[in-house]
Structures are given as structure tokens and as C-alpha cells.
Amino acid sequence: MWFQIAALAGKDIRLFLTRGHGLVLALLLGLLLIFLFSLAASGEQKISGAWAAAIFWMASCFSQVLVFNALYALEDVHKAREALLMAPMPAQTVWAGKAVAGGVILFVLQGVFIPACMVFLNLSAVHSWTWLLGSIALVDTGLIFLGALLGGMGAEQAGRDSLFTVILFPLFIPLLLAGIRLGGFVVEGLGLENPWAWVRLGASFDLVFGGLALLLFPFVYKE
Amino acid sequence: MGLRAKVRSQGIVTILMNTGGKQDLVFGLEDVSYGYGAGDVLRSVDLKIPARKTILVAGPNGSGKTTLFKLLAGVLTPSQGSIRRWVPRGETGSLGHETYLYPGLTVLENLIFWCRLYQKKSAYDRLLEVLGRVGLKTVAYEPAAHLSRGMAQRLSLARVLALSPQVLLLDEPTAGLDVQSQDMMRKEITLARQRGATVLWITHSPEKDMPRADYVLQVGQGKICMKSCAQTGELPCGSR
């Protein structure tokens, strides 16, 4: 099964990156959001770490909607989705492959968003790179688990971008809260009494929604 | 003959038999129904598909032929009844109206992907040989998006040949092909039959294809009837 997940993810990453326009759209959307919010805060002397983290995670959320819609749209061109359903593997393998591909692409996008945030939001330094990378990995895991599930739900549906946004964003609230609080701690290095409580919240979210995704995906991704 | 394993998944029971490599049936449908919207396309169908036979599937448009194939392939789940299969899922290859190709990948990359997904050998030499059989070796490194409709259909056939499954589900495989490609397709079907594969073949020209078949499945009004080609009269079956 792992080999099949790798084959699926490799195919998706290759198609997404070589086709180009999906990556460009997601990147531009995220950078635009960061830039617009930096304009809104341009009068402020110093932006708080939590606000910077909120802008970063909002850019990441909107970009990942485009990413997963594009990943599932790859199967629509010649109805490859039918062939995936016929393949000798559980449907969850498709979910896992999409999640891995989405995670890699999202990580690449965030590699651009982080310096963009530092430049546009005038952030001087990062308190701890370990905490930064760890919190990104924690929150990204939840984003891709849910993103891969709901992307499959919206496959071949008209208006799936809207559907995705309406359903997905409210579900993300606990995870984004954890990301914002941890992000503030990463930037400022103070003001957060117990960061591990937010880590536990994020990890619990990942476990719960990862399990739900594994259970529900065969029912949402079928003819 | 002993029962080795029994796996149930969404109304489809897969039975892996310890038969020393041979079994008499590949699919068994028990009281299977399926419909789209208000009415059932297939109603309470009982059917046993024998192994190592070539079966033509004929019937008017909208009679449920493609639906039957999708049920056998595992794409659809019956709304009633169950489907028993005596072959693992990875041993069923489907060739239909859709080519299941990724336009952004090259011809060869498409084959490599499907072989890896089905955990079959994906060596370049072997896949280039398969492409040669369908006349696509010269475009192996071209993007699949550059292929014409007929070439895409041939690539879809190459995908099935590369997987080398025990069961072939062919939904009008010659549709949209030129005469040369149609002959190539029929030749490959004959070769598959000779190597002992089970072939189910939807055709709108049964008179032309009956010499290659052992049985005919007549689909219509929600029901399915299987007859040996000897019983249908007109043309002899199995003769070449």
C-alpha cells in the first residue's frame, strides 16, 4: 500500500508542478493575502506575532483549497477516478496519496509565504526555528487530512471551490487557533504560558480528523 | 478445491480459492439490482460468468451493459444483492469509453504509473514492447495530450495489456478506431483468449465478433440472459 501511495503522490506532484498554473494560482493567492493585510497594518509600529501567524495561516488555508481542488481535478480529465476505484487498493490509498501530495505542495508554498511574511509584515526574527517547523508540521497535518477528505467529496461537483470553503473553514478553527497561538510564541518568544497545551490541541485535532477521514473517504469518493 | 480466504467489501465478496491456479467461475451475481434515479437498469440479476471464456455482451443502448461492467469492475456497488468474485481485484482490466489517461504525463509514464498502482512489473523494456504491439512505440516519450482519439484508445489498450489481467472487460473497444486499429484490437483479444484470460466484450457488431466468442450475454429490460454461441443460431462460435 505504501508503494501505491508513493506512486499516487509522485504522479500528482509531478503533474501539479509541471503544469504550472495550479502552483502559480495558489502562490499568487497566498502572497496577495499577505500583501493586502500588510497594507492594512502599515500604520502600526510593530505587528504582533499572533497577527502575523494569523495572516500566514489564512494564506495557507486559502492556498490549500486551490491545491486540493486542483489535485482532484487531475482525475476528472479522462475519468481516471473510475480506474482508481478499480485498482487493487482500498479507497483510503487515494486519500493518503492526495494528502501526501498536498502536504508537499503546501510545504513548498509555505516556504515562500514565510519570507514574504517576514518582509511584508516587518518581522525581525524567529524565536525558535524548531518550534516554527514543528508547529507548521502539526497544523499542516490537520489541513491536509481534512483537505484531502473534502477535496474528494467535492470531486466532480459544480461549485466545489465554494463548497470546500464553506464546509472546511469552520472545521479548521481549533487547528488555526493552535497555529496562531504557537506562531505568536515562535515570533515573540513570550506571552504563551503553556505552548504544549496548544500542541496537544493540534495533535488531537489531527488524530480525530485523520481517523474520520480514513473511515469516511470510501463513502465520499465513489461513483 | 478449498476455501482460502473470503473478503467482503461493499457488497462484493471476493473468494480466493486454492484451486491450484484454476477456477471454473470468475464472477457470480446473486439477485443484483442497480439503478440511476427512479428506475432500475438491472433488476434481480442472477448470473455466473465462467472462467477462460470469451463472452460477447449485446443489447440496445441504455440496457445496462456498461452498468454491468462497472459493477463487475467494482466501480459501482449494487443497490441490492451481492457479487462474488473468484479473481482478485488487480486481475481485472477494463477498457471503455474513457481512456483513464493523464494528459500531462508521457505515454510511457502513463503505463508506468498504472503498473505501479497495480503492483505489476514496470520495466521500460517490457512496456516499450507493449507499446510496440499497439503501434505507439515511436511516441513513447510524447505527452499523452498530443495523442489523437484513436491513439489514446490504443494507449488505453496498452495499459490493459501491460497489466496482463486474468479478466478483461472491454466496453466497445473498437469504437472510434480506424480499420487497422480495429484489426489490431481483435488480434489482441484473440491472444488474450489463447492465454486463458476471461474476456467480456460489449459489441454493437455481434455478427462480426461472434466467431471469437463462446457465449453471448443478452442484456435488456433489466434482465440478462446468457447463451452459448451454438444456441444463438446463425454463426458458429469459437471458430477462427
Coordinates of C-alpha atoms in Angstrom, one line a residue:
Chain A
M1 CA 0.0 0.0 0.0
W2 CA 2.9 2.4 0.8
F3 CA 4.3 1.9 -2.7
Q4 CA 0.9 2.7 -4.2
I5 CA 0.6 5.8 -2.0
A6 CA 4.0 6.9 -3.2
A7 CA 3.1 6.3 -6.9
L8 CA -0.1 8.3 -6.5
A9 CA 1.6 11.2 -4.7
G10 CA 4.5 11.2 -7.1
K11 CA 2.2 11.4 -10.1
D12 CA 0.2 14.2 -8.5
I13 CA 3.2 16.3 -7.5
R14 CA 4.7 15.9 -11.0
L15 CA 1.5 16.9 -12.8
F16 CA 0.8 19.8 -10.4
L17 CA 4.3 21.2 -10.6
T18 CA 4.9 20.7 -14.3
R19 CA 1.5 22.0 -15.4
G20 CA 2.4 25.2 -13.6
H21 CA -0.8 27.2 -13.4
G22 CA -2.1 25.4 -10.3
L23 CA 1.0 26.2 -8.4
V24 CA 1.1 29.8 -9.6
L25 CA -2.5 30.4 -8.7
A26 CA -2.1 29.1 -5.2
L27 CA 1.1 31.0 -4.7
L28 CA -0.3 34.3 -6.0
L29 CA -3.4 34.0 -3.8
G30 CA -1.4 33.4 -0.7
L31 CA 1.1 36.3 -1.5
L32 CA -1.8 38.6 -2.3
L33 CA -3.5 37.9 1.0
I34 CA -0.2 38.6 2.9
F35 CA 0.4 41.8 0.9
L36 CA -3.1 43.1 1.4
F37 CA -3.0 42.5 5.2
S38 CA 0.4 44.1 5.4
L39 CA -1.1 47.2 3.8
A40 CA -3.9 47.2 6.4
A41 CA -1.3 47.1 9.2
S42 CA 1.1 49.5 7.6
G43 CA 0.4 52.2 10.1
E44 CA 1.3 50.1 13.1
Q45 CA 4.7 50.3 14.6
K46 CA 5.0 46.6 15.1
I47 CA 2.7 43.7 14.2
S48 CA 2.1 41.2 17.0
G49 CA 3.3 37.7 16.5
A50 CA -0.2 36.3 16.7
W51 CA -1.4 38.6 14.0
A52 CA 1.5 37.6 11.7
A53 CA 0.7 34.0 12.4
A54 CA -3.0 34.5 11.6
I55 CA -2.1 36.1 8.2
F56 CA 0.3 33.3 7.4
W57 CA -2.3 30.6 8.3
M58 CA -5.1 32.3 6.4
A59 CA -2.9 32.5 3.3
S60 CA -2.0 28.8 3.8
C61 CA -5.7 27.8 4.2
F62 CA -6.9 29.5 1.1
S63 CA -4.0 28.2 -0.9
Q64 CA -4.6 24.6 0.2
V65 CA -8.2 24.9 -1.1
L66 CA -6.9 25.6 -4.5
V67 CA -4.2 22.9 -4.2
F68 CA -6.7 20.1 -3.3
N69 CA -9.3 21.2 -5.8
A70 CA -6.5 21.0 -8.5
L71 CA -5.2 17.6 -7.3
Y72 CA -8.7 16.0 -7.5
A73 CA -9.4 17.8 -10.8
L74 CA -6.4 15.8 -12.3
E75 CA -8.6 12.7 -12.1
D76 CA -11.5 14.3 -14.0
V77 CA -10.0 14.9 -17.4
H78 CA -10.3 11.3 -18.7
K79 CA -12.3 9.9 -15.8
A80 CA -9.2 8.4 -14.2
R81 CA -11.2 8.3 -11.0
E82 CA -13.0 5.3 -12.2
A83 CA -9.7 3.5 -12.8
L84 CA -8.5 4.4 -9.3
L85 CA -11.7 2.9 -7.9
M86 CA -11.0 -0.3 -9.9
A87 CA -7.4 -0.6 -8.7
P88 CA -6.5 -3.3 -6.2
M89 CA -6.2 -1.0 -3.2
P90 CA -8.6 0.5 -0.6
A91 CA -10.0 3.9 -1.4
Q92 CA -8.1 5.3 1.5
T93 CA -5.0 4.9 -0.5
V94 CA -6.2 7.6 -2.8
W95 CA -6.9 9.8 0.2
A96 CA -3.4 9.2 1.5
G97 CA -1.7 9.8 -1.8
K98 CA -3.6 13.1 -2.2
A99 CA -2.7 14.1 1.4
V100 CA 1.0 13.4 0.8
A101 CA 1.0 15.3 -2.5
G102 CA -1.0 18.2 -1.0
G103 CA 1.3 18.3 2.0
V104 CA 4.4 18.5 -0.1
I105 CA 3.0 21.2 -2.3
L106 CA 1.7 23.2 0.7
F107 CA 5.1 23.0 2.3
V108 CA 6.7 24.4 -0.8
L109 CA 4.2 27.2 -0.9
Q110 CA 4.8 28.0 2.8
G111 CA 8.5 28.1 2.0
V112 CA 7.6 31.3 0.0
F113 CA 5.0 32.6 2.5
I114 CA 7.4 32.6 5.5
P115 CA 9.9 35.1 4.0
A116 CA 7.0 37.0 2.4
C117 CA 5.5 37.4 5.9
M118 CA 8.9 38.5 7.3
V119 CA 9.3 41.1 4.7
F120 CA 5.8 42.5 4.3
L121 CA 4.9 42.3 8.0
N122 CA 8.3 43.6 9.1
L123 CA 9.1 40.7 11.4
S124 CA 12.6 40.9 12.7
A125 CA 13.4 37.4 13.9
V126 CA 12.1 34.0 14.7
H127 CA 12.4 33.0 18.3
S128 CA 12.8 29.3 17.6
W129 CA 13.1 27.6 14.2
T130 CA 12.4 24.2 15.9
W131 CA 9.1 25.5 17.2
L132 CA 8.3 27.1 13.9
L133 CA 8.9 24.0 11.8
G134 CA 7.2 21.8 14.4
S135 CA 4.1 24.0 14.6
I136 CA 3.9 24.2 10.8
A137 CA 4.1 20.4 10.6
L138 CA 1.5 19.9 13.2
V139 CA -1.1 22.3 11.7
D140 CA -0.3 21.3 8.1
T141 CA -1.1 17.7 9.0
G142 CA -4.6 18.6 10.0
L143 CA -5.0 20.8 7.0
I144 CA -4.1 18.1 4.6
F145 CA -6.1 15.4 6.3
L146 CA -9.3 17.4 6.0
G147 CA -8.3 18.9 2.7
A148 CA -7.8 15.5 1.1
L149 CA -11.1 14.3 2.5
L150 CA -13.2 17.2 1.5
G151 CA -11.5 17.5 -1.9
G152 CA -12.7 14.0 -2.6
M153 CA -16.2 15.0 -1.5
G154 CA -16.2 17.8 -3.9
A155 CA -14.8 15.9 -6.8
E156 CA -16.8 16.3 -10.0
Q157 CA -19.2 18.7 -8.2
A158 CA -20.1 22.1 -9.6
G159 CA -19.1 24.9 -7.4
R160 CA -16.7 22.8 -5.4
D161 CA -14.5 25.7 -4.6
S162 CA -17.4 27.4 -2.7
L163 CA -18.5 24.1 -1.2
F164 CA -15.0 23.4 0.0
T165 CA -14.6 26.8 1.6
V166 CA -18.0 26.8 3.3
I167 CA -17.6 23.4 4.9
L168 CA -13.9 23.4 5.5
F169 CA -13.1 26.7 7.2
P170 CA -15.3 26.4 10.2
L171 CA -13.8 22.9 10.9
F172 CA -10.4 24.4 10.9
I173 CA -11.0 26.8 13.7
P174 CA -9.4 24.8 16.6
L175 CA -6.4 24.0 14.5
L176 CA -5.9 27.5 13.3
L177 CA -6.2 28.8 16.9
A178 CA -3.4 26.4 17.8
G179 CA -1.4 27.6 14.8
I180 CA -1.9 31.2 15.6
R181 CA -1.0 30.9 19.3
L182 CA 2.0 28.8 18.6
G183 CA 3.0 31.2 15.7
G184 CA 2.9 34.1 18.1
F185 CA 5.1 32.3 20.5
V186 CA 7.5 31.5 17.7
V187 CA 7.8 35.1 16.6
E188 CA 7.9 36.8 20.0
G189 CA 9.1 34.0 22.3
L190 CA 6.9 35.2 25.2
G191 CA 3.3 35.6 26.2
L192 CA 2.4 32.0 25.9
E193 CA 2.3 30.2 29.3
N194 CA 1.9 26.7 28.1
P195 CA 2.6 26.1 24.4
W196 CA 2.3 22.4 25.0
A197 CA -1.5 22.8 25.6
W198 CA -1.8 24.1 22.1
V199 CA 0.4 21.4 20.7
R200 CA -1.9 18.8 22.4
L201 CA -4.9 20.6 20.8
G202 CA -3.4 20.4 17.4
A203 CA -2.3 16.8 17.8
S204 CA -5.8 15.8 19.0
F205 CA -7.4 17.5 16.0
D206 CA -5.0 15.7 13.7
L207 CA -5.8 12.3 15.2
V208 CA -9.5 12.8 15.3
F209 CA -9.9 14.1 11.8
G210 CA -7.3 11.7 10.4
G211 CA -9.3 8.8 11.8
L212 CA -12.6 10.3 10.5
A213 CA -11.1 10.8 7.1
L214 CA -9.9 7.2 6.9
L215 CA -13.4 6.0 7.8
L216 CA -15.4 8.4 5.6
F217 CA -13.3 8.6 2.4
P218 CA -14.6 5.4 0.8
F219 CA -18.1 6.8 1.1
V220 CA -17.4 10.2 -0.3
Y221 CA -15.1 9.2 -3.2
K222 CA -17.2 6.8 -5.3
E223 CA -19.4 6.9 -8.4
Chain B
M1 CA -10.7 -27.2 -4.1
G2 CA -10.5 -25.4 -0.8
L3 CA -11.7 -22.0 0.5
R4 CA -8.6 -20.0 1.3
A5 CA -10.0 -16.6 2.1
K6 CA -13.2 -14.6 1.9
V7 CA -13.2 -10.8 1.8
R8 CA -16.3 -8.7 1.9
S9 CA -16.2 -5.2 0.8
Q10 CA -19.2 -3.0 0.0
G11 CA -21.5 -5.8 -1.2
I12 CA -18.8 -7.6 -3.2
V13 CA -17.4 -10.8 -1.9
T14 CA -14.0 -11.9 -3.1
I15 CA -13.3 -15.6 -2.7
L16 CA -9.7 -16.7 -3.1
M17 CA -9.8 -20.4 -3.9
N18 CA -7.0 -22.8 -3.5
T19 CA -7.6 -24.5 -6.8
G20 CA -4.0 -25.0 -8.0
G21 CA -4.4 -22.0 -10.2
K22 CA -7.7 -22.8 -12.0
Q23 CA -11.2 -22.0 -11.2
D24 CA -14.5 -22.5 -13.0
L25 CA -16.1 -19.1 -12.4
V26 CA -14.8 -15.5 -12.3
F27 CA -18.0 -13.7 -11.2
G28 CA -21.3 -14.7 -9.7
L29 CA -24.1 -12.2 -9.4
E30 CA -26.9 -13.0 -6.9
D31 CA -30.1 -11.0 -7.1
V32 CA -28.2 -7.9 -8.2
S33 CA -30.1 -4.7 -8.9
Y34 CA -28.8 -1.3 -9.8
G35 CA -30.5 1.9 -11.0
Y36 CA -29.9 5.5 -11.7
G37 CA -32.6 7.8 -10.3
A38 CA -36.2 6.4 -10.4
G39 CA -35.8 3.1 -12.2
D40 CA -33.5 0.1 -12.0
V41 CA -31.3 -0.6 -15.0
L42 CA -30.6 -4.1 -13.8
R43 CA -33.2 -5.9 -11.7
S44 CA -32.6 -9.0 -9.6
V45 CA -29.9 -10.4 -11.9
D46 CA -28.5 -13.9 -11.2
L47 CA -25.5 -14.7 -13.4
K48 CA -22.4 -16.8 -13.3
I49 CA -19.5 -15.8 -15.6
P50 CA -17.4 -18.8 -16.5
A51 CA -13.6 -18.6 -16.5
R52 CA -11.4 -18.7 -19.5
K53 CA -14.2 -17.9 -21.9
T54 CA -14.9 -15.1 -24.3
I55 CA -18.4 -13.6 -23.8
L56 CA -20.0 -11.1 -26.0
V57 CA -22.3 -8.6 -24.3
A58 CA -25.0 -7.3 -26.5
G59 CA -28.1 -5.2 -26.0
P60 CA -29.7 -1.9 -27.0
N61 CA -28.4 1.5 -25.8
G62 CA -29.3 2.1 -22.2
S63 CA -29.9 -1.5 -21.4
G64 CA -27.3 -1.7 -18.7
K65 CA -24.2 -3.2 -20.4
T66 CA -21.8 -0.6 -19.1
T67 CA -23.5 -0.6 -15.7
L68 CA -22.9 -4.4 -15.6
F69 CA -19.2 -3.8 -16.3
K70 CA -18.9 -1.2 -13.7
L71 CA -20.5 -3.5 -11.1
L72 CA -18.1 -6.3 -12.1
A73 CA -15.1 -3.9 -12.0
G74 CA -16.0 -2.7 -8.5
V75 CA -16.7 0.9 -9.6
L76 CA -20.3 0.7 -8.6
T77 CA -21.9 -1.1 -5.6
P78 CA -25.1 -3.0 -6.2
S79 CA -28.2 -1.5 -4.6
Q80 CA -29.4 -5.0 -3.9
G81 CA -27.8 -8.4 -3.9
S82 CA -24.2 -9.3 -4.0
I83 CA -21.4 -10.0 -6.4
R84 CA -19.0 -12.9 -5.8
R85 CA -15.6 -12.7 -7.5
W86 CA -13.2 -15.5 -7.8
V87 CA -10.4 -13.3 -9.1
P88 CA -8.5 -10.6 -7.1
R89 CA -9.3 -7.0 -8.0
G90 CA -5.9 -6.5 -9.5
E91 CA -6.6 -9.2 -12.1
T92 CA -9.5 -7.3 -13.8
G93 CA -8.5 -4.9 -16.6
S94 CA -11.1 -2.5 -18.1
L95 CA -11.1 -0.8 -21.4
G96 CA -14.0 1.5 -22.0
H97 CA -15.2 4.8 -23.4
E98 CA -12.8 6.7 -21.2
T99 CA -9.1 6.2 -21.6
Y100 CA -8.1 6.9 -18.0
L101 CA -5.0 8.7 -19.1
Y102 CA -3.2 11.7 -17.7
P103 CA -2.5 14.1 -20.5
G104 CA 0.3 15.8 -18.6
L105 CA 2.3 12.5 -18.4
T106 CA 4.1 11.0 -21.4
V107 CA 2.7 7.8 -23.0
L108 CA 5.3 5.7 -21.2
E109 CA 4.8 7.4 -17.9
N110 CA 1.1 6.7 -18.0
L111 CA 1.9 3.0 -18.3
I112 CA 4.5 3.1 -15.6
F113 CA 2.0 4.7 -13.2
W114 CA -0.7 2.2 -13.8
C115 CA 1.7 -0.7 -13.5
R116 CA 3.0 0.6 -10.2
L117 CA -0.5 1.1 -8.9
Y118 CA -1.4 -2.5 -9.8
Q119 CA 2.0 -3.6 -8.5
K120 CA 3.0 -5.1 -11.8
K121 CA 6.4 -5.0 -13.4
S122 CA 7.1 -1.6 -14.8
A123 CA 10.4 -2.2 -16.6
Y124 CA 11.0 0.1 -19.5
D125 CA 11.8 -2.7 -22.0
R126 CA 8.7 -4.6 -21.2
L127 CA 6.4 -1.5 -21.5
L128 CA 8.1 -0.4 -24.7
E129 CA 7.4 -3.9 -26.1
V130 CA 3.7 -3.5 -25.2
L131 CA 3.6 -0.1 -26.8
G132 CA 5.1 -1.7 -29.9
R133 CA 2.3 -4.2 -30.1
V134 CA -0.2 -1.3 -30.3
G135 CA 1.8 0.8 -32.6
L136 CA 2.8 3.5 -30.2
K137 CA 6.4 2.8 -29.5
T138 CA 7.5 5.8 -31.6
V139 CA 5.5 8.2 -29.4
A140 CA 6.5 6.7 -26.1
Y141 CA 8.1 9.9 -24.8
E142 CA 5.4 12.2 -26.2
P143 CA 2.9 13.8 -23.8
A144 CA -0.4 11.8 -23.9
A145 CA -2.1 15.1 -24.5
H146 CA -0.7 15.1 -28.1
L147 CA -2.4 11.8 -28.9
S148 CA -5.4 11.6 -31.2
R149 CA -8.6 9.9 -30.0
G150 CA -7.6 6.6 -31.7
M151 CA -4.1 6.7 -30.4
A152 CA -5.4 7.4 -26.9
Q153 CA -7.7 4.4 -27.2
R154 CA -4.7 2.3 -28.3
L155 CA -2.8 3.6 -25.3
S156 CA -5.7 2.5 -23.1
L157 CA -5.4 -1.0 -24.6
A158 CA -1.7 -0.9 -23.9
R159 CA -2.5 -0.1 -20.3
V160 CA -4.7 -3.2 -20.1
L161 CA -2.1 -5.4 -21.9
A162 CA 0.7 -4.2 -19.6
L163 CA -1.4 -5.2 -16.5
S164 CA -2.0 -8.6 -18.2
P165 CA -5.1 -9.4 -16.1
Q166 CA -7.0 -12.6 -15.9
V167 CA -10.2 -10.9 -16.8
L168 CA -10.7 -8.3 -19.5
L169 CA -13.8 -6.0 -19.5
L170 CA -14.0 -4.4 -22.9
D171 CA -16.7 -1.8 -23.5
E172 CA -16.9 -1.3 -27.3
P173 CA -13.1 -1.3 -27.6
T174 CA -13.1 -0.7 -31.3
A175 CA -15.3 2.4 -31.2
G176 CA -13.6 5.3 -32.8
L177 CA -10.7 3.3 -34.2
D178 CA -9.7 3.0 -37.9
V179 CA -9.9 -0.4 -39.6
Q180 CA -6.2 -1.2 -39.0
S181 CA -6.6 -0.4 -35.3
Q182 CA -9.8 -2.5 -35.1
D183 CA -8.0 -5.5 -36.5
M184 CA -5.1 -5.0 -34.0
M185 CA -7.7 -4.8 -31.2
R186 CA -9.4 -8.0 -32.3
K187 CA -6.0 -9.7 -32.6
E188 CA -5.1 -8.8 -29.0
I189 CA -8.5 -10.1 -27.8
T190 CA -7.7 -13.4 -29.6
L191 CA -4.3 -13.5 -28.0
A192 CA -5.8 -12.9 -24.6
R193 CA -8.3 -15.7 -25.2
Q194 CA -5.4 -18.0 -26.2
R195 CA -3.5 -17.3 -22.9
G196 CA -6.6 -18.3 -20.9
A197 CA -8.0 -14.9 -20.0
T198 CA -11.7 -14.4 -19.5
V199 CA -12.9 -11.7 -21.9
L200 CA -16.2 -9.9 -21.5
W201 CA -16.8 -7.7 -24.6
I202 CA -19.5 -5.2 -25.3
T203 CA -20.0 -5.0 -29.0
H204 CA -22.5 -3.5 -31.4
S205 CA -21.5 -5.8 -34.2
P206 CA -22.0 -9.3 -32.7
E207 CA -22.2 -10.9 -36.2
K208 CA -18.6 -9.8 -36.8
D209 CA -17.3 -10.7 -33.3
M210 CA -19.2 -13.9 -32.7
P211 CA -16.6 -16.2 -34.3
R212 CA -14.2 -15.2 -31.4
A213 CA -16.7 -15.8 -28.6
D214 CA -18.0 -18.8 -26.6
Y215 CA -21.1 -17.1 -25.1
V216 CA -23.4 -14.2 -25.7
L217 CA -24.9 -12.2 -22.9
Q218 CA -28.2 -10.5 -24.0
V219 CA -28.9 -7.5 -21.8
G220 CA -32.3 -5.8 -21.9
Q221 CA -35.3 -4.6 -19.8
G222 CA -33.3 -5.0 -16.7
K223 CA -32.5 -8.7 -17.3
I224 CA -29.5 -10.7 -18.5
C225 CA -29.6 -13.9 -20.4
M226 CA -26.5 -15.9 -21.4
K227 CA -26.4 -18.4 -24.2
S228 CA -23.7 -20.3 -25.8
C229 CA -22.9 -19.2 -29.3
A230 CA -24.1 -22.6 -30.5
Q231 CA -27.6 -21.8 -29.2
T232 CA -27.9 -18.4 -30.8
G233 CA -28.0 -20.0 -34.3
E234 CA -26.7 -18.1 -37.2
L235 CA -22.9 -18.1 -36.8
P236 CA -20.6 -20.7 -35.3
C237 CA -18.6 -19.7 -32.2
G238 CA -15.0 -20.5 -31.4
S239 CA -14.0 -20.9 -35.0
R240 CA -11.3 -18.8 -36.4

